[in-house]
Structure formats: structure tokens, C-alpha cells
mmCIF file of C-alpha atoms in Angstrom:
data_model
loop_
_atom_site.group_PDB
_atom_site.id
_atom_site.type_symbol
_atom_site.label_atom_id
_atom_site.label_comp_id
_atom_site.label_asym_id
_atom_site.label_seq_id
_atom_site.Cartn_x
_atom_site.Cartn_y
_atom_site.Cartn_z
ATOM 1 C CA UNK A 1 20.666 34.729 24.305
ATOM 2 C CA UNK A 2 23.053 36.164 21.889
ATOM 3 C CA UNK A 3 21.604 38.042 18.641
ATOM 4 C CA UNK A 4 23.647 35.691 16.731
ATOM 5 C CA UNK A 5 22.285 32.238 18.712
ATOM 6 C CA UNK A 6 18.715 33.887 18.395
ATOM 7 C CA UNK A 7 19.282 34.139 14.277
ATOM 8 C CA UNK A 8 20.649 30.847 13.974
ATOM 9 C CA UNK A 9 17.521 29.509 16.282
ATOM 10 C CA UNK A 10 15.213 31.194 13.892
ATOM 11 C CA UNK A 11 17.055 30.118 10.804
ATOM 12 C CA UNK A 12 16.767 26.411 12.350
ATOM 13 C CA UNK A 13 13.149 27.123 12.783
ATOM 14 C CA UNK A 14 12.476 28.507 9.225
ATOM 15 C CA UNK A 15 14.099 25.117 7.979
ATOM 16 C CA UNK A 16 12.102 22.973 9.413
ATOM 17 C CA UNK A 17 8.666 24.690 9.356
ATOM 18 C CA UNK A 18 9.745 25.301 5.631
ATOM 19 C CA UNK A 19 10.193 21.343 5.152
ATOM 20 C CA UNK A 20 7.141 20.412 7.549
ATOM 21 C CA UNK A 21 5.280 22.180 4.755
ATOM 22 C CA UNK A 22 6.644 20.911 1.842
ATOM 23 C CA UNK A 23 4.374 18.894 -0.570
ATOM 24 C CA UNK A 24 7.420 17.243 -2.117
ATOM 25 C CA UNK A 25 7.194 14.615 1.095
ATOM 26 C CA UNK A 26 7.576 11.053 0.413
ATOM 27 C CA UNK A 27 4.184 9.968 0.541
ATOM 28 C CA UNK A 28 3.689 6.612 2.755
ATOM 29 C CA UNK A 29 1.473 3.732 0.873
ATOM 30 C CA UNK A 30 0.499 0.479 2.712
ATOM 31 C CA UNK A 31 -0.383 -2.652 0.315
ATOM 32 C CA UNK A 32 -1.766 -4.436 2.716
ATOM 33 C CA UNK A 33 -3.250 -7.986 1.654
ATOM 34 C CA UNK A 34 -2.578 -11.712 0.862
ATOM 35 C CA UNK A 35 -0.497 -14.137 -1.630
ATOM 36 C CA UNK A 36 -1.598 -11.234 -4.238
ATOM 37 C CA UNK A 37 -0.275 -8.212 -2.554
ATOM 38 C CA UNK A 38 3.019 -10.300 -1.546
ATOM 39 C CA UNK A 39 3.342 -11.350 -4.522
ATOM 40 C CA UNK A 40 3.788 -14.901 -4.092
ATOM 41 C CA UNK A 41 6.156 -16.518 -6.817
ATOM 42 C CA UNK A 42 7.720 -13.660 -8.214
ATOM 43 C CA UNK A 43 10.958 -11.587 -6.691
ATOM 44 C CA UNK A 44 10.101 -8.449 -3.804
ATOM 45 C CA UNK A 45 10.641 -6.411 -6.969
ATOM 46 C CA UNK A 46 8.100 -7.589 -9.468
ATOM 47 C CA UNK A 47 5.212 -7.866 -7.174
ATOM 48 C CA UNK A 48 3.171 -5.127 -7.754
ATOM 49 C CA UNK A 49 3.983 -2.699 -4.514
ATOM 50 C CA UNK A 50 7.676 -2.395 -5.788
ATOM 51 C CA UNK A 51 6.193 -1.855 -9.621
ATOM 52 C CA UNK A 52 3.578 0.510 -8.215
ATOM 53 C CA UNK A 53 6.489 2.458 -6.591
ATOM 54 C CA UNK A 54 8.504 2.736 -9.555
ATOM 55 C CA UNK A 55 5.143 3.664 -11.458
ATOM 56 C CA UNK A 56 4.597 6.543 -8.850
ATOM 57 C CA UNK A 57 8.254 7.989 -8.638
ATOM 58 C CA UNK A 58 8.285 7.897 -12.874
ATOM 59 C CA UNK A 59 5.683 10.201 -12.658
ATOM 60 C CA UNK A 60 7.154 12.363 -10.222
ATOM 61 C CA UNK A 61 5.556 11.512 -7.272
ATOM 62 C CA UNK A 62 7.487 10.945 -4.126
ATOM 63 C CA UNK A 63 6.645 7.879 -2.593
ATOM 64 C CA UNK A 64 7.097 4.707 -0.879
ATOM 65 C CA UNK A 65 5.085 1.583 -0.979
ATOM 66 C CA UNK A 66 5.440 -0.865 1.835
ATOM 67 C CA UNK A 67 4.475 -4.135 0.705
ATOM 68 C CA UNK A 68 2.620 -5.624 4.035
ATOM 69 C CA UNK A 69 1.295 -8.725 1.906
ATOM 70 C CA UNK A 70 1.167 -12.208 3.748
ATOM 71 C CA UNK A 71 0.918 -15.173 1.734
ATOM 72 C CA UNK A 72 -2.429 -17.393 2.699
ATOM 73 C CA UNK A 73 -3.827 -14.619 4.920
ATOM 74 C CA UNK A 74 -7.572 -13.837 5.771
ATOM 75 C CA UNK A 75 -9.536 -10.976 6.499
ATOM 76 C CA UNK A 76 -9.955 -12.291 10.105
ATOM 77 C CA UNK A 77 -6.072 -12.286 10.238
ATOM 78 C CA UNK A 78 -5.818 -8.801 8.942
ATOM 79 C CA UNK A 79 -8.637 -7.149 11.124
ATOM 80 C CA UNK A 80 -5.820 -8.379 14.009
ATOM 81 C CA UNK A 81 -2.420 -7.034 12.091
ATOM 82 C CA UNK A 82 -3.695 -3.836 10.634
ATOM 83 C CA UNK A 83 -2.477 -1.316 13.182
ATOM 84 C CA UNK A 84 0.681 -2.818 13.566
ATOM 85 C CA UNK A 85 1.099 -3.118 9.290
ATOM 86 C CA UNK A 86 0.338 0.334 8.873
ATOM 87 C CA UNK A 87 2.522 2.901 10.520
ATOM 88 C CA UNK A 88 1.338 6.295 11.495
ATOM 89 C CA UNK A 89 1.727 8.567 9.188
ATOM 90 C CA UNK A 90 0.589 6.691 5.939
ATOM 91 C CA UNK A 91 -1.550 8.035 3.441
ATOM 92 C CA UNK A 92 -3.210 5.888 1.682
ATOM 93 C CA UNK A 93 -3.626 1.715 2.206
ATOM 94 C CA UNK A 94 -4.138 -0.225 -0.729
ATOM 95 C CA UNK A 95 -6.692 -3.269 0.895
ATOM 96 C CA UNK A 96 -6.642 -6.552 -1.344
ATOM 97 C CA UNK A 97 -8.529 -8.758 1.127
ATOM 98 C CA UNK A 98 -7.753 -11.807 -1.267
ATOM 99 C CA UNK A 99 -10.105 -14.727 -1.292
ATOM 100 C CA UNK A 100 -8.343 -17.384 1.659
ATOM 101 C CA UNK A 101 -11.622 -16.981 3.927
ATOM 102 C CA UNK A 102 -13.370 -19.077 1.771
ATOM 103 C CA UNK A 103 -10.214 -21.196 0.761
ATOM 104 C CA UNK A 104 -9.347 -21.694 4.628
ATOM 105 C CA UNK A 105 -12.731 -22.113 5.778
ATOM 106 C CA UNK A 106 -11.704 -19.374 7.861
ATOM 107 C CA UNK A 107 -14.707 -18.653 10.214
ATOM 108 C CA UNK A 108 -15.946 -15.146 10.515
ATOM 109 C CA UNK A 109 -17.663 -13.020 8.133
ATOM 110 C CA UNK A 110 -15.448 -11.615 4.970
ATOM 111 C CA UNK A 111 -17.236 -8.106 4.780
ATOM 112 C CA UNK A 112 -17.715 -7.345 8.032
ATOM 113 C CA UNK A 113 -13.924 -7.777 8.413
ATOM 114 C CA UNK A 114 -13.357 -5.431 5.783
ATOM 115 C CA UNK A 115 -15.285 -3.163 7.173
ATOM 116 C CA UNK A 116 -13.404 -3.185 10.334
ATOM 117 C CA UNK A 117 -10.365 -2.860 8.326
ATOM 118 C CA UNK A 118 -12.022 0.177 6.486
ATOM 119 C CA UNK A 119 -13.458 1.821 9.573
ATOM 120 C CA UNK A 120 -9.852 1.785 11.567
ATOM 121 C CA UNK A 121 -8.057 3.202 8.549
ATOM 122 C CA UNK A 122 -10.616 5.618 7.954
ATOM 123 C CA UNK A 123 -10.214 6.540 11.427
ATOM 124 C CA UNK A 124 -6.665 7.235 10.692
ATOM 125 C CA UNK A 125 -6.968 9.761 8.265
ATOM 126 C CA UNK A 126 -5.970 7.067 5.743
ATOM 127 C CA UNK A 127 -7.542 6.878 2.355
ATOM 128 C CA UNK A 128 -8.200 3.147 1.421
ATOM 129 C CA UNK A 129 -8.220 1.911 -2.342
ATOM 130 C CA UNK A 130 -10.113 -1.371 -2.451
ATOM 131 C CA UNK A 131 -7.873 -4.456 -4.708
ATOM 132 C CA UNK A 132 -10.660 -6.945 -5.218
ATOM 133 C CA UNK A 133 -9.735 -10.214 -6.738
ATOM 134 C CA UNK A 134 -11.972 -9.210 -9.939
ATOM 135 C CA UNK A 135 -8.810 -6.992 -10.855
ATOM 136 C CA UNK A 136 -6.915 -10.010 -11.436
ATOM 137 C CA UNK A 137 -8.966 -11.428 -14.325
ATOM 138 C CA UNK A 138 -7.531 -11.502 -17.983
ATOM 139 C CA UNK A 139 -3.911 -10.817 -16.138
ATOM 140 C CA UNK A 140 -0.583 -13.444 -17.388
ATOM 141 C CA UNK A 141 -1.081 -15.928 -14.599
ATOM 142 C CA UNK A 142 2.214 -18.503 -13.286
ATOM 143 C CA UNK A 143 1.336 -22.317 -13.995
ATOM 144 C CA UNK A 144 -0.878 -22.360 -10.923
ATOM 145 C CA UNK A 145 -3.161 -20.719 -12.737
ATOM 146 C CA UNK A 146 -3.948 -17.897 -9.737
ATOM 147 C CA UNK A 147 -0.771 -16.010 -8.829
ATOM 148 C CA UNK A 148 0.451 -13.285 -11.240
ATOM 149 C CA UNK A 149 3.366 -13.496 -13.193
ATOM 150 C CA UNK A 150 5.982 -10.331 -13.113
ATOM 151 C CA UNK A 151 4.197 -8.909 -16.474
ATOM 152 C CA UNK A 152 0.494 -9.142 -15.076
ATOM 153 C CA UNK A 153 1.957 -7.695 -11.291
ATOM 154 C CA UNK A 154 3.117 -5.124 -13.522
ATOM 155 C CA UNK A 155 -0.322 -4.775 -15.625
ATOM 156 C CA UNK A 156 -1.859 -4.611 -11.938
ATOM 157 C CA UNK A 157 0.373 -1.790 -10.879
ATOM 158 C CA UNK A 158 -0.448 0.324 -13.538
ATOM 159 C CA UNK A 159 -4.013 -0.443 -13.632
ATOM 160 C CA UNK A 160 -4.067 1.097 -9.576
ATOM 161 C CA UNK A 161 -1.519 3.684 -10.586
ATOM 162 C CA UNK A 162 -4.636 6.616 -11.347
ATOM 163 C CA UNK A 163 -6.112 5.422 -7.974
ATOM 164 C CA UNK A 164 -3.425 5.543 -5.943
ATOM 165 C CA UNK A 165 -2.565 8.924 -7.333
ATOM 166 C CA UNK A 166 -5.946 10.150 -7.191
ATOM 167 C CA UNK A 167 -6.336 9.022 -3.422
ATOM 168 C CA UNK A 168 -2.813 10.791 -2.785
ATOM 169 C CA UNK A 169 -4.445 14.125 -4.163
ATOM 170 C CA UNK A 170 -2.170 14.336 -7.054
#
């Protein structure tokens, strides 16, 4: 190896252990959840993971929210889609189980299917900040009187903003 290969394999290697160690990384964030998280009625950019985003990055922090909200799902449904909704890698999942168990009928048992959900993420490494349906009281509602309207996605987003940050470390 040539002196001048050998610098520019160590000047390679300086990069990247230099951005491997970075803490400006895009953080990854999972909202993972049901009509709610999806944001069912409203544009991909008013429901609340694209607001939450924009939240995060105003405040300077460098991350991505993945909305990985189905409309009508249940906790039973989620248990099986988890690993496959969250890639590696992701920091911190923001769990809104949403209330279709009960809706559905769905069989199974609501808390012990969050629990599994909680247990594989914690597993991961990955924090979890809990979006219970109590956080959508007093918010604008649409005309069906349950789904958020683009103002009260946005209320939601910056009610989790502190959490999510928080959970991040920052």
C-alpha cells in the first residue's frame, strides 16, 4: 500500500467514524397506531406525525416521523405488524393503541396486547411514548364527532412534542 492510498484510507475512515458519532443524526420516530395516528380525514400532512415532525425540526431537532397509522386497526392487529412497522434503527415509537378492540369486538385482551407491543419495542432499544385516547378530549373534532380536525392534530402534536423530545434525550 502506497503512503498516499494508506492517508486517503485513513482520511475515509476518520469521515465516517466522525459521522457514526455525530449527534446531529436524523433521529427515527415510529407513530404507530389506528384512524388517530393515520389521521383519518385530514391530508398525510396535517395528521399529527407530519405536524410532530415539523414541531421537532423547528426546534432543531433532526428527525423523521414515519406515520405507520392504519385506519380501524386493533391491538391484536398491531401485536402482528409491529416488527415489520418499525424499522431497525428507530428511536423512539409513539404507541396510540386507539379504541377499535372494543368497537370491532375484536377478541383478545387490549392490555395484554400492549404489553406485547411494549415488551418487543423495549426489547429493541426503543423508547415507547404511550398516545391514549384520553389525549384526544377537548381537541376540534371533524363532524363525526371522533377524528381530529387539522387544528386539534396539530394541538396533539404539540401536546407530545416535550415527550417525544424528552424520550429522544434532548
Amino acid at each position: 500500500m502506497t503512503p498516499r492510498l494508506a492517508f486517503a484510507i485513513g482520511l475515509a475512515a476518520i469521515a465516517l467514524v466522525s459521522t457514526a458519532l455525530d449527534p446531529g443524526y436524523a433521529a427515527t420516530i415510529v407513530a404507530f397506531g389506528a384512524s388517530h395516528t393515520y389521521g383519518k380525514g385530514v391530508s398525510r400532512t396535517e395528521a399529527y406525525p407530519a405536524q410532530l415532525e415539523a414541531l421537532l425540526r423547528a426546534r432543531g431537532h433532526d428527525a423523521r416521523v414515519i406515520n405507520a397509522g392504519i385506519n380501524g386497526d386493533t391491538t391484536g392487529s398491531m401485536v402482528n405488524r409491529v416488527d415489520r412497522a418499525v424499522p431497525n434503527g428507530t428511536a423512539v415509537v409513539i404507541l396510540q393503541p386507539g379504541g377499535n378492540d372494543q368497537r370491532k369486538g375484536a377478541g383478545g385482551d387490549r392490555a395484554a396486547n400492549i404489553a406485547a407491543i411494549q415488551s418487543r419495542l423495549n426489547g429493541r432499544g426503543i423508547k415507547v411514548v404511550m398516545l391514549e385516547n384520553s389525549m384526544f378530549r377537548g381537541l376540534p373534532k371533524q363532524p363525526d364527532g371522533q377524528h381530529l380536525t387539522p387544528q386539534g392534530y396539530r394541538m396533539l402534536a404539540e401536546a407530545l412534542l416535550s415527550q417525544v423530545a424528552s424520550a429522544l434525550g434532548r
